[in-house]
Amino acid sequence: MKRVTFPVFSGGEAAHAVKRFTGLYTGPYFDPTTTTNITTQLGTHAYLPCKVKQLGNKSVSWIRRRDAHILTVDRYTFIADDRFQAFLVEATDTWTLQVKYVQARDAGQYECQVSTEPKMSHFITLNVVVPKIEISGKSDVYVRTESTVSLRCVITQSLEEPAYIFWYHDGERVLKYDRSAIDIRTERLGTDTTESTLIIFHAKPEHSGNYTCSPSNLDSASVLLHVLNGEHPAAMQRGKNSASPIPGWSHLSMGLGLATCTPPRFAAAVAITVAALVHLLSTTT
């Protein structure tokens, strides 16, 4: 009797052996290397792959799990939302679901289903990252004339660097024709952060107004710039003049009727004198 021997594989040889024997499948099967998680950024395009080997004459459908809505069957789209489309990359036997201009509500699980009996399914979870944008500091910025102003627009949780970041002043785009007056600097920091800085040299009152940082495919952020001519910024923020109020002065000035009819310094001197006299009289009685 002829003896039959079987080869024994180890290490990398085993992997090659699996590839050679994949033809043993009698029908469609999912490539086990197909991903189960896709992360994309809000506003970009997402691509969900589904590798199906030996598909034959079977169909491939994509189904949105949250509402069981059939999105596509083969190359045909079955949803009114034209952001969804399926296409086949024949070289890799991959049916890919494309989701254009991803929205936050697109996040969730999607099912790649093959029309065998019973049905075969492969699930992929789509994660949507929403970038954050802000202009550092307070929403109102106060500076003196001839100051150098730096407005920093910081975008975080951004998987893709914005194609552009435009700055607008009261609705008009800021252009850096004269870099001795205005400059815009944009820098990528790490893997998910982009910073754009608008620098105004020798600020003037006409530079006051609303400044908006507007990246491509993202929300915008705004700040109000106030360029003051000869007044202290902190005083303007309080809506008062630059002189600090004297404790108790408001009550005394109201009682004496001095608040509106005398200069502030003279009125303050009178108030202090009156307070001293009151204290002296109270100690002698």
C-alpha positions as protocol buffer text, in pm:
chain_id: "A"
residue {
  index: 1
  type: MET
  ca { x: 0 y: 0 z: 0 }
}
residue {
  index: 2
  type: LYS
  ca { x: 130 y: 344 z: -92 }
}
residue {
  index: 3
  type: ARG
  ca { x: 183 y: 566 z: 207 }
}
residue {
  index: 4
  type: VAL
  ca { x: 44 y: 922 z: 187 }
}
residue {
  index: 5
  type: THR
  ca { x: 229 y: 1199 z: 369 }
}
residue {
  index: 6
  type: PHE
  ca { x: 102 y: 1547 z: 453 }
}
residue {
  index: 7
  type: PRO
  ca { x: 325 y: 1852 z: 471 }
}
residue {
  index: 8
  type: VAL
  ca { x: 381 y: 2020 z: 806 }
}
residue {
  index: 9
  type: PHE
  ca { x: 404 y: 2402 z: 808 }
}
residue {
  index: 10
  type: SER
  ca { x: 532 y: 2637 z: 1073 }
}
residue {
  index: 11
  type: GLY
  ca { x: 567 y: 3011 z: 1116 }
}
residue {
  index: 12
  type: GLY
  ca { x: 546 y: 3210 z: 792 }
}
residue {
  index: 13
  type: GLU
  ca { x: 504 y: 2893 z: 586 }
}
residue {
  index: 14
  type: ALA
  ca { x: 163 y: 2838 z: 745 }
}
residue {
  index: 15
  type: ALA
  ca { x: 40 y: 3177 z: 627 }
}
residue {
  index: 16
  type: HIS
  ca { x: 143 y: 3099 z: 270 }
}
residue {
  index: 17
  type: ALA
  ca { x: -27 y: 2762 z: 295 }
}
residue {
  index: 18
  type: VAL
  ca { x: -356 y: 2928 z: 398 }
}
residue {
  index: 19
  type: LYS
  ca { x: -341 y: 3151 z: 91 }
}
residue {
  index: 20
  type: ARG
  ca { x: -284 y: 2848 z: -136 }
}
residue {
  index: 21
  type: PHE
  ca { x: -576 y: 2658 z: 11 }
}
residue {
  index: 22
  type: THR
  ca { x: -832 y: 2943 z: 4 }
}
residue {
  index: 23
  type: GLY
  ca { x: -967 y: 2791 z: -313 }
}
residue {
  index: 24
  type: LEU
  ca { x: -1114 y: 2516 z: -97 }
}
residue {
  index: 25
  type: TYR
  ca { x: -1409 y: 2749 z: -19 }
}
residue {
  index: 26
  type: THR
  ca { x: -1708 y: 2647 z: -229 }
}
residue {
  index: 27
  type: GLY
  ca { x: -1874 y: 2991 z: -220 }
}
residue {
  index: 28
  type: PRO
  ca { x: -1829 y: 3353 z: -112 }
}
residue {
  index: 29
  type: TYR
  ca { x: -1641 y: 3439 z: 206 }
}
residue {
  index: 30
  type: PHE
  ca { x: -1521 y: 3757 z: 372 }
}
residue {
  index: 31
  type: ASP
  ca { x: -1151 y: 3832 z: 378 }
}
residue {
  index: 32
  type: PRO
  ca { x: -1061 y: 3808 z: 750 }
}
residue {
  index: 33
  type: THR
  ca { x: -821 y: 4102 z: 717 }
}
residue {
  index: 34
  type: THR
  ca { x: -1109 y: 4344 z: 642 }
}
residue {
  index: 35
  type: THR
  ca { x: -1130 y: 4623 z: 900 }
}
residue {
  index: 36
  type: THR
  ca { x: -1423 y: 4656 z: 1139 }
}
residue {
  index: 37
  type: ASN
  ca { x: -1363 y: 5021 z: 1239 }
}
residue {
  index: 38
  type: ILE
  ca { x: -1329 y: 5336 z: 1031 }
}
residue {
  index: 39
  type: THR
  ca { x: -1268 y: 5682 z: 1180 }
}
residue {
  index: 40
  type: THR
  ca { x: -1319 y: 5992 z: 971 }
}
residue {
  index: 41
  type: GLN
  ca { x: -1355 y: 6365 z: 1022 }
}
residue {
  index: 42
  type: LEU
  ca { x: -1674 y: 6566 z: 997 }
}
residue {
  index: 43
  type: GLY
  ca { x: -1718 y: 6706 z: 646 }
}
residue {
  index: 44
  type: THR
  ca { x: -1475 y: 6467 z: 475 }
}
residue {
  index: 45
  type: HIS
  ca { x: -1544 y: 6149 z: 274 }
}
residue {
  index: 46
  type: ALA
  ca { x: -1556 y: 5806 z: 441 }
}
residue {
  index: 47
  type: TYR
  ca { x: -1477 y: 5476 z: 268 }
}
residue {
  index: 48
  type: LEU
  ca { x: -1604 y: 5152 z: 422 }
}
residue {
  index: 49
  type: PRO
  ca { x: -1442 y: 4845 z: 262 }
}
residue {
  index: 50
  type: CYS
  ca { x: -1591 y: 4498 z: 236 }
}
residue {
  index: 51
  type: LYS
  ca { x: -1364 y: 4231 z: 81 }
}
residue {
  index: 52
  type: VAL
  ca { x: -1565 y: 3939 z: -54 }
}
residue {
  index: 53
  type: LYS
  ca { x: -1378 y: 3651 z: -216 }
}
residue {
  index: 54
  type: GLN
  ca { x: -1533 y: 3413 z: -468 }
}
residue {
  index: 55
  type: LEU
  ca { x: -1851 y: 3620 z: -491 }
}
residue {
  index: 56
  type: GLY
  ca { x: -1967 y: 3454 z: -812 }
}
residue {
  index: 57
  type: ASN
  ca { x: -2317 y: 3569 z: -912 }
}
residue {
  index: 58
  type: LYS
  ca { x: -2416 y: 3683 z: -561 }
}
residue {
  index: 59
  type: SER
  ca { x: -2506 y: 4043 z: -476 }
}
residue {
  index: 60
  type: VAL
  ca { x: -2351 y: 4270 z: -214 }
}
residue {
  index: 61
  type: SER
  ca { x: -2573 y: 4508 z: -19 }
}
residue {
  index: 62
  type: TRP
  ca { x: -2488 y: 4783 z: 230 }
}
residue {
  index: 63
  type: ILE
  ca { x: -2737 y: 4837 z: 514 }
}
residue {
  index: 64
  type: ARG
  ca { x: -2741 y: 5112 z: 777 }
}
residue {
  index: 65
  type: ARG
  ca { x: -2799 y: 4933 z: 1105 }
}
residue {
  index: 66
  type: ARG
  ca { x: -2965 y: 5214 z: 1306 }
}
residue {
  index: 67
  type: ASP
  ca { x: -3274 y: 5215 z: 1084 }
}
residue {
  index: 68
  type: ALA
  ca { x: -3221 y: 4895 z: 875 }
}
residue {
  index: 69
  type: HIS
  ca { x: -3225 y: 5113 z: 562 }
}
residue {
  index: 70
  type: ILE
  ca { x: -3083 y: 4945 z: 249 }
}
residue {
  index: 71
  type: LEU
  ca { x: -2833 y: 5193 z: 107 }
}
residue {
  index: 72
  type: THR
  ca { x: -2699 y: 5009 z: -195 }
}
residue {
  index: 73
  type: VAL
  ca { x: -2726 y: 4678 z: -379 }
}
residue {
  index: 74
  type: ASP
  ca { x: -2421 y: 4615 z: -594 }
}
residue {
  index: 75
  type: ARG
  ca { x: -2370 y: 4944 z: -782 }
}
residue {
  index: 76
  type: TYR
  ca { x: -2729 y: 5065 z: -740 }
}
residue {
  index: 77
  type: THR
  ca { x: -2822 y: 5318 z: -470 }
}
residue {
  index: 78
  type: PHE
  ca { x: -3151 y: 5268 z: -283 }
}
residue {
  index: 79
  type: ILE
  ca { x: -3160 y: 5585 z: -73 }
}
residue {
  index: 80
  type: ALA
  ca { x: -3254 y: 5940 z: -171 }
}
residue {
  index: 81
  type: ASP
  ca { x: -2936 y: 6073 z: -8 }
}
residue {
  index: 82
  type: ASP
  ca { x: -2685 y: 6086 z: -295 }
}
residue {
  index: 83
  type: ARG
  ca { x: -2394 y: 6106 z: -54 }
}
residue {
  index: 84
  type: PHE
  ca { x: -2402 y: 5725 z: -45 }
}
residue {
  index: 85
  type: GLN
  ca { x: -2251 y: 5522 z: -327 }
}
residue {
  index: 86
  type: ALA
  ca { x: -2100 y: 5174 z: -363 }
}
residue {
  index: 87
  type: PHE
  ca { x: -1832 y: 5069 z: -607 }
}
residue {
  index: 88
  type: LEU
  ca { x: -1620 y: 4760 z: -673 }
}
residue {
  index: 89
  type: VAL
  ca { x: -1242 y: 4755 z: -681 }
}
residue {
  index: 90
  type: GLU
  ca { x: -1203 y: 4436 z: -881 }
}
residue {
  index: 91
  type: ALA
  ca { x: -831 y: 4396 z: -822 }
}
residue {
  index: 92
  type: THR
  ca { x: -895 y: 4347 z: -450 }
}
residue {
  index: 93
  type: ASP
  ca { x: -1252 y: 4205 z: -461 }
}
residue {
  index: 94
  type: THR
  ca { x: -1357 y: 4496 z: -241 }
}
residue {
  index: 95
  type: TRP
  ca { x: -1705 y: 4646 z: -240 }
}
residue {
  index: 96
  type: THR
  ca { x: -1660 y: 4993 z: -87 }
}
residue {
  index: 97
  type: LEU
  ca { x: -1937 y: 5212 z: 51 }
}
residue {
  index: 98
  type: GLN
  ca { x: -1855 y: 5579 z: 3 }
}
residue {
  index: 99
  type: VAL
  ca { x: -2014 y: 5838 z: 232 }
}
residue {
  index: 100
  type: LYS
  ca { x: -1952 y: 6190 z: 105 }
}
residue {
  index: 101
  type: TYR
  ca { x: -1935 y: 6497 z: 330 }
}
residue {
  index: 102
  type: VAL
  ca { x: -1977 y: 6295 z: 648 }
}
residue {
  index: 103
  type: GLN
  ca { x: -2219 y: 6433 z: 906 }
}
residue {
  index: 104
  type: ALA
  ca { x: -2226 y: 6359 z: 1279 }
}
residue {
  index: 105
  type: ARG
  ca { x: -2545 y: 6155 z: 1238 }
}
residue {
  index: 106
  type: ASP
  ca { x: -2367 y: 5919 z: 996 }
}
residue {
  index: 107
  type: ALA
  ca { x: -2178 y: 5763 z: 1286 }
}
residue {
  index: 108
  type: GLY
  ca { x: -2277 y: 5407 z: 1370 }
}
residue {
  index: 109
  type: GLN
  ca { x: -2267 y: 5052 z: 1240 }
}
residue {
  index: 110
  type: TYR
  ca { x: -2301 y: 4949 z: 876 }
}
residue {
  index: 111
  type: GLU
  ca { x: -2363 y: 4597 z: 744 }
}
residue {
  index: 112
  type: CYS
  ca { x: -2209 y: 4452 z: 430 }
}
residue {
  index: 113
  type: GLN
  ca { x: -2442 y: 4165 z: 332 }
}
residue {
  index: 114
  type: VAL
  ca { x: -2395 y: 3893 z: 70 }
}
residue {
  index: 115
  type: SER
  ca { x: -2705 y: 3733 z: -85 }
}
residue {
  index: 116
  type: THR
  ca { x: -2620 y: 3376 z: 5 }
}
residue {
  index: 117
  type: GLU
  ca { x: -2865 y: 3146 z: 184 }
}
residue {
  index: 118
  type: PRO
  ca { x: -2846 y: 3206 z: 472 }
}
residue {
  index: 119
  type: LYS
  ca { x: -2721 y: 3563 z: 437 }
}
residue {
  index: 120
  type: MET
  ca { x: -2358 y: 3645 z: 518 }
}
residue {
  index: 121
  type: SER
  ca { x: -2278 y: 3973 z: 696 }
}
residue {
  index: 122
  type: HIS
  ca { x: -1972 y: 4177 z: 783 }
}
residue {
  index: 123
  type: PHE
  ca { x: -2012 y: 4478 z: 1017 }
}
residue {
  index: 124
  type: ILE
  ca { x: -1812 y: 4800 z: 1014 }
}
residue {
  index: 125
  type: THR
  ca { x: -1844 y: 5083 z: 1269 }
}
residue {
  index: 126
  type: LEU
  ca { x: -1805 y: 5438 z: 1139 }
}
residue {
  index: 127
  type: ASN
  ca { x: -1670 y: 5685 z: 1395 }
}
residue {
  index: 128
  type: VAL
  ca { x: -1706 y: 6058 z: 1319 }
}
residue {
  index: 129
  type: VAL
  ca { x: -1463 y: 6301 z: 1480 }
}
residue {
  index: 130
  type: VAL
  ca { x: -1588 y: 6659 z: 1517 }
}
residue {
  index: 131
  type: PRO
  ca { x: -1303 y: 6915 z: 1525 }
}
residue {
  index: 132
  type: LYS
  ca { x: -1313 y: 7200 z: 1775 }
}
residue {
  index: 133
  type: ILE
  ca { x: -1226 y: 7558 z: 1682 }
}
residue {
  index: 134
  type: GLU
  ca { x: -1171 y: 7860 z: 1903 }
}
residue {
  index: 135
  type: ILE
  ca { x: -985 y: 8189 z: 1913 }
}
residue {
  index: 136
  type: SER
  ca { x: -768 y: 8197 z: 2225 }
}
residue {
  index: 137
  type: GLY
  ca { x: -857 y: 8448 z: 2495 }
}
residue {
  index: 138
  type: LYS
  ca { x: -1175 y: 8646 z: 2556 }
}
residue {
  index: 139
  type: SER
  ca { x: -1447 y: 8720 z: 2304 }
}
residue {
  index: 140
  type: ASP
  ca { x: -1362 y: 9092 z: 2331 }
}
residue {
  index: 141
  type: VAL
  ca { x: -1001 y: 9204 z: 2294 }
}
residue {
  index: 142
  type: TYR
  ca { x: -893 y: 9556 z: 2400 }
}
residue {
  index: 143
  type: VAL
  ca { x: -560 y: 9706 z: 2287 }
}
residue {
  index: 144
  type: ARG
  ca { x: -405 y: 10049 z: 2258 }
}
residue {
  index: 145
  type: THR
  ca { x: -322 y: 10215 z: 1928 }
}
residue {
  index: 146
  type: GLU
  ca { x: 18 y: 10125 z: 1781 }
}
residue {
  index: 147
  type: SER
  ca { x: 12 y: 9793 z: 1971 }
}
residue {
  index: 148
  type: THR
  ca { x: 94 y: 9461 z: 1805 }
}
residue {
  index: 149
  type: VAL
  ca { x: -213 y: 9236 z: 1808 }
}
residue {
  index: 150
  type: SER
  ca { x: -199 y: 8854 z: 1777 }
}
residue {
  index: 151
  type: LEU
  ca { x: -526 y: 8664 z: 1728 }
}
residue {
  index: 152
  type: ARG
  ca { x: -470 y: 8287 z: 1761 }
}
residue {
  index: 153
  type: CYS
  ca { x: -719 y: 8050 z: 1599 }
}
residue {
  index: 154
  type: VAL
  ca { x: -670 y: 7693 z: 1726 }
}
residue {
  index: 155
  type: ILE
  ca { x: -830 y: 7389 z: 1562 }
}
residue {
  index: 156
  type: THR
  ca { x: -810 y: 7063 z: 1759 }
}
residue {
  index: 157
  type: GLN
  ca { x: -931 y: 6706 z: 1699 }
}
residue {
  index: 158
  type: SER
  ca { x: -870 y: 6763 z: 1329 }
}
residue {
  index: 159
  type: LEU
  ca { x: -753 y: 6442 z: 1160 }
}
residue {
  index: 160
  type: GLU
  ca { x: -695 y: 6628 z: 835 }
}
residue {
  index: 161
  type: GLU
  ca { x: -525 y: 6964 z: 807 }
}
residue {
  index: 162
  type: PRO
  ca { x: -765 y: 7225 z: 661 }
}
residue {
  index: 163
  type: ALA
  ca { x: -701 y: 7299 z: 296 }
}
residue {
  index: 164
  type: TYR
  ca { x: -705 y: 7667 z: 388 }
}
residue {
  index: 165
  type: ILE
  ca { x: -785 y: 7902 z: 678 }
}
residue {
  index: 166
  type: PHE
  ca { x: -923 y: 8244 z: 586 }
}
residue {
  index: 167
  type: TRP
  ca { x: -952 y: 8545 z: 817 }
}
residue {
  index: 168
  type: TYR
  ca { x: -1228 y: 8803 z: 774 }
}
residue {
  index: 169
  type: HIS
  ca { x: -1259 y: 9155 z: 915 }
}
residue {
  index: 170
  type: ASP
  ca { x: -1621 y: 9270 z: 931 }
}
residue {
  index: 171
  type: GLY
  ca { x: -1705 y: 9031 z: 646 }
}
residue {
  index: 172
  type: GLU
  ca { x: -1412 y: 9130 z: 424 }
}
residue {
  index: 173
  type: ARG
  ca { x: -1132 y: 8878 z: 373 }
}
residue {
  index: 174
  type: VAL
  ca { x: -802 y: 8985 z: 528 }
}
residue {
  index: 175
  type: LEU
  ca { x: -522 y: 8974 z: 271 }
}
residue {
  index: 176
  type: LYS
  ca { x: -158 y: 9020 z: 366 }
}
residue {
  index: 177
  type: TYR
  ca { x: -48 y: 9244 z: 83 }
}
residue {
  index: 178
  type: ASP
  ca { x: 175 y: 9446 z: 316 }
}
residue {
  index: 179
  type: ARG
  ca { x: 345 y: 9216 z: 568 }
}
residue {
  index: 180
  type: SER
  ca { x: 478 y: 9516 z: 760 }
}
residue {
  index: 181
  type: ALA
  ca { x: 114 y: 9589 z: 853 }
}
residue {
  index: 182
  type: ILE
  ca { x: -59 y: 9248 z: 868 }
}
residue {
  index: 183
  type: ASP
  ca { x: 69 y: 8891 z: 859 }
}
residue {
  index: 184
  type: ILE
  ca { x: -105 y: 8550 z: 876 }
}
residue {
  index: 185
  type: ARG
  ca { x: 88 y: 8245 z: 991 }
}
residue {
  index: 186
  type: THR
  ca { x: -48 y: 7888 z: 982 }
}
residue {
  index: 187
  type: GLU
  ca { x: 121 y: 7590 z: 1145 }
}
residue {
  index: 188
  type: ARG
  ca { x: 38 y: 7221 z: 1196 }
}
residue {
  index: 189
  type: LEU
  ca { x: 101 y: 7116 z: 1556 }
}
residue {
  index: 190
  type: GLY
  ca { x: 109 y: 6741 z: 1612 }
}
residue {
  index: 191
  type: THR
  ca { x: -129 y: 6502 z: 1440 }
}
residue {
  index: 192
  type: ASP
  ca { x: -462 y: 6671 z: 1511 }
}
residue {
  index: 193
  type: THR
  ca { x: -401 y: 7042 z: 1581 }
}
residue {
  index: 194
  type: THR
  ca { x: -366 y: 7339 z: 1345 }
}
residue {
  index: 195
  type: GLU
  ca { x: -303 y: 7697 z: 1452 }
}
residue {
  index: 196
  type: SER
  ca { x: -352 y: 8012 z: 1244 }
}
residue {
  index: 197
  type: THR
  ca { x: -234 y: 8346 z: 1383 }
}
residue {
  index: 198
  type: LEU
  ca { x: -339 y: 8686 z: 1251 }
}
residue {
  index: 199
  type: ILE
  ca { x: -85 y: 8953 z: 1347 }
}
residue {
  index: 200
  type: ILE
  ca { x: -162 y: 9324 z: 1319 }
}
residue {
  index: 201
  type: PHE
  ca { x: 138 y: 9554 z: 1356 }
}
residue {
  index: 202
  type: HIS
  ca { x: 82 y: 9913 z: 1478 }
}
residue {
  index: 203
  type: ALA
  ca { x: -292 y: 9869 z: 1539 }
}
residue {
  index: 204
  type: LYS
  ca { x: -512 y: 10165 z: 1455 }
}
residue {
  index: 205
  type: PRO
  ca { x: -876 y: 10246 z: 1539 }
}
residue {
  index: 206
  type: GLU
  ca { x: -983 y: 10139 z: 1189 }
}
residue {
  index: 207
  type: HIS
  ca { x: -859 y: 9787 z: 1273 }
}
residue {
  index: 208
  type: SER
  ca { x: -1138 y: 9757 z: 1531 }
}
residue {
  index: 209
  type: GLY
  ca { x: -1426 y: 9521 z: 1454 }
}
residue {
  index: 210
  type: ASN
  ca { x: -1521 y: 9157 z: 1416 }
}
residue {
  index: 211
  type: TYR
  ca { x: -1250 y: 8910 z: 1317 }
}
residue {
  index: 212
  type: THR
  ca { x: -1353 y: 8563 z: 1199 }
}
residue {
  index: 213
  type: CYS
  ca { x: -1132 y: 8258 z: 1153 }
}
residue {
  index: 214
  type: SER
  ca { x: -1285 y: 8036 z: 883 }
}
residue {
  index: 215
  type: PRO
  ca { x: -1121 y: 7701 z: 794 }
}
residue {
  index: 216
  type: SER
  ca { x: -1229 y: 7487 z: 498 }
}
residue {
  index: 217
  type: ASN
  ca { x: -1515 y: 7242 z: 573 }
}
residue {
  index: 218
  type: LEU
  ca { x: -1537 y: 7354 z: 938 }
}
residue {
  index: 219
  type: ASP
  ca { x: -1730 y: 7597 z: 1154 }
}
residue {
  index: 220
  type: SER
  ca { x: -1584 y: 7942 z: 1212 }
}
residue {
  index: 221
  type: ALA
  ca { x: -1486 y: 8132 z: 1527 }
}
residue {
  index: 222
  type: SER
  ca { x: -1505 y: 8509 z: 1589 }
}
residue {
  index: 223
  type: VAL
  ca { x: -1368 y: 8774 z: 1822 }
}
residue {
  index: 224
  type: LEU
  ca { x: -1427 y: 9149 z: 1864 }
}
residue {
  index: 225
  type: LEU
  ca { x: -1120 y: 9371 z: 1856 }
}
residue {
  index: 226
  type: HIS
  ca { x: -1131 y: 9717 z: 2016 }
}
residue {
  index: 227
  type: VAL
  ca { x: -839 y: 9950 z: 1938 }
}
residue {
  index: 228
  type: LEU
  ca { x: -847 y: 10230 z: 2195 }
}
residue {
  index: 229
  type: ASN
  ca { x: -704 y: 10575 z: 2145 }
}
residue {
  index: 230
  type: GLY
  ca { x: -543 y: 10694 z: 2470 }
}
residue {
  index: 231
  type: GLU
  ca { x: -766 y: 10503 z: 2715 }
}
residue {
  index: 232
  type: HIS
  ca { x: -673 y: 10211 z: 2937 }
}
residue {
  index: 233
  type: PRO
  ca { x: -815 y: 9883 z: 2801 }
}
residue {
  index: 234
  type: ALA
  ca { x: -919 y: 9750 z: 3143 }
}
residue {
  index: 235
  type: ALA
  ca { x: -1114 y: 10068 z: 3212 }
}
residue {
  index: 236
  type: MET
  ca { x: -1299 y: 10036 z: 2882 }
}
residue {
  index: 237
  type: GLN
  ca { x: -1390 y: 9677 z: 2964 }
}
residue {
  index: 238
  type: ARG
  ca { x: -1565 y: 9805 z: 3279 }
}
residue {
  index: 239
  type: GLY
  ca { x: -1733 y: 10080 z: 3080 }
}
residue {
  index: 240
  type: LYS
  ca { x: -1570 y: 10350 z: 3303 }
}
residue {
  index: 241
  type: ASN
  ca { x: -1289 y: 10601 z: 3273 }
}
residue {
  index: 242
  type: SER
  ca { x: -930 y: 10513 z: 3360 }
}
residue {
  index: 243
  type: ALA
  ca { x: -943 y: 10653 z: 3714 }
}
residue {
  index: 244
  type: SER
  ca { x: -1004 y: 10398 z: 3988 }
}
residue {
  index: 245
  type: PRO
  ca { x: -1304 y: 10481 z: 4210 }
}
residue {
  index: 246
  type: ILE
  ca { x: -1240 y: 10579 z: 4573 }
}
residue {
  index: 247
  type: PRO
  ca { x: -1414 y: 10344 z: 4819 }
}
residue {
  index: 248
  type: GLY
  ca { x: -1732 y: 10503 z: 4953 }
}
residue {
  index: 249
  type: TRP
  ca { x: -1700 y: 10798 z: 4716 }
}
residue {
  index: 250
  type: SER
  ca { x: -2018 y: 10722 z: 4523 }
}
residue {
  index: 251
  type: HIS
  ca { x: -2235 y: 10752 z: 4836 }
}
residue {
  index: 252
  type: LEU
  ca { x: -2067 y: 11070 z: 4957 }
}
residue {
  index: 253
  type: SER
  ca { x: -2078 y: 11237 z: 4618 }
}
residue {
  index: 254
  type: MET
  ca { x: -2446 y: 11157 z: 4582 }
}
residue {
  index: 255
  type: GLY
  ca { x: -2517 y: 11305 z: 4923 }
}
residue {
  index: 256
  type: LEU
  ca { x: -2319 y: 11618 z: 4850 }
}
residue {
  index: 257
  type: GLY
  ca { x: -2449 y: 11655 z: 4496 }
}
residue {
  index: 258
  type: LEU
  ca { x: -2094 y: 11666 z: 4364 }
}
residue {
  index: 259
  type: ALA
  ca { x: -2096 y: 11380 z: 4116 }
}
residue {
  index: 260
  type: THR
  ca { x: -2216 y: 11583 z: 3821 }
}
residue {
  index: 261
  type: CYS
  ca { x: -2112 y: 11937 z: 3901 }
}
residue {
  index: 262
  type: THR
  ca { x: -1746 y: 11919 z: 4006 }
}
residue {
  index: 263
  type: PRO
  ca { x: -1426 y: 11781 z: 3852 }
}
residue {
  index: 264
  type: PRO
  ca { x: -1348 y: 11428 z: 3978 }
}
residue {
  index: 265
  type: ARG
  ca { x: -1018 y: 11516 z: 4153 }
}
residue {
  index: 266
  type: PHE
  ca { x: -1165 y: 11818 z: 4333 }
}
residue {
  index: 267
  type: ALA
  ca { x: -1474 y: 11624 z: 4433 }
}
residue {
  index: 268
  type: ALA
  ca { x: -1260 y: 11341 z: 4567 }
}
residue {
  index: 269
  type: ALA
  ca { x: -1058 y: 11589 z: 4779 }
}
residue {
  index: 270
  type: VAL
  ca { x: -1378 y: 11740 z: 4920 }
}
residue {
  index: 271
  type: ALA
  ca { x: -1513 y: 11394 z: 5003 }
}
residue {
  index: 272
  type: ILE
  ca { x: -1197 y: 11297 z: 5192 }
}
residue {
  index: 273
  type: THR
  ca { x: -1206 y: 11625 z: 5385 }
}
residue {
  index: 274
  type: VAL
  ca { x: -1571 y: 11577 z: 5481 }
}
residue {
  index: 275
  type: ALA
  ca { x: -1503 y: 11219 z: 5592 }
}
residue {
  index: 276
  type: ALA
  ca { x: -1216 y: 11338 z: 5811 }
}
residue {
  index: 277
  type: LEU
  ca { x: -1434 y: 11606 z: 5975 }
}
residue {
  index: 278
  type: VAL
  ca { x: -1710 y: 11356 z: 6047 }
}
residue {
  index: 279
  type: HIS
  ca { x: -1461 y: 11120 z: 6208 }
}
residue {
  index: 280
  type: LEU
  ca { x: -1312 y: 11405 z: 6420 }
}
residue {
  index: 281
  type: LEU
  ca { x: -1653 y: 11518 z: 6543 }
}
residue {
  index: 282
  type: SER
  ca { x: -1756 y: 11163 z: 6634 }
}
residue {
  index: 283
  type: THR
  ca { x: -1445 y: 11114 z: 6850 }
}
residue {
  index: 284
  type: THR
  ca { x: -1487 y: 11445 z: 7041 }
}
residue {
  index: 285
  type: THR
  ca { x: -1850 y: 11395 z: 7136 }
}
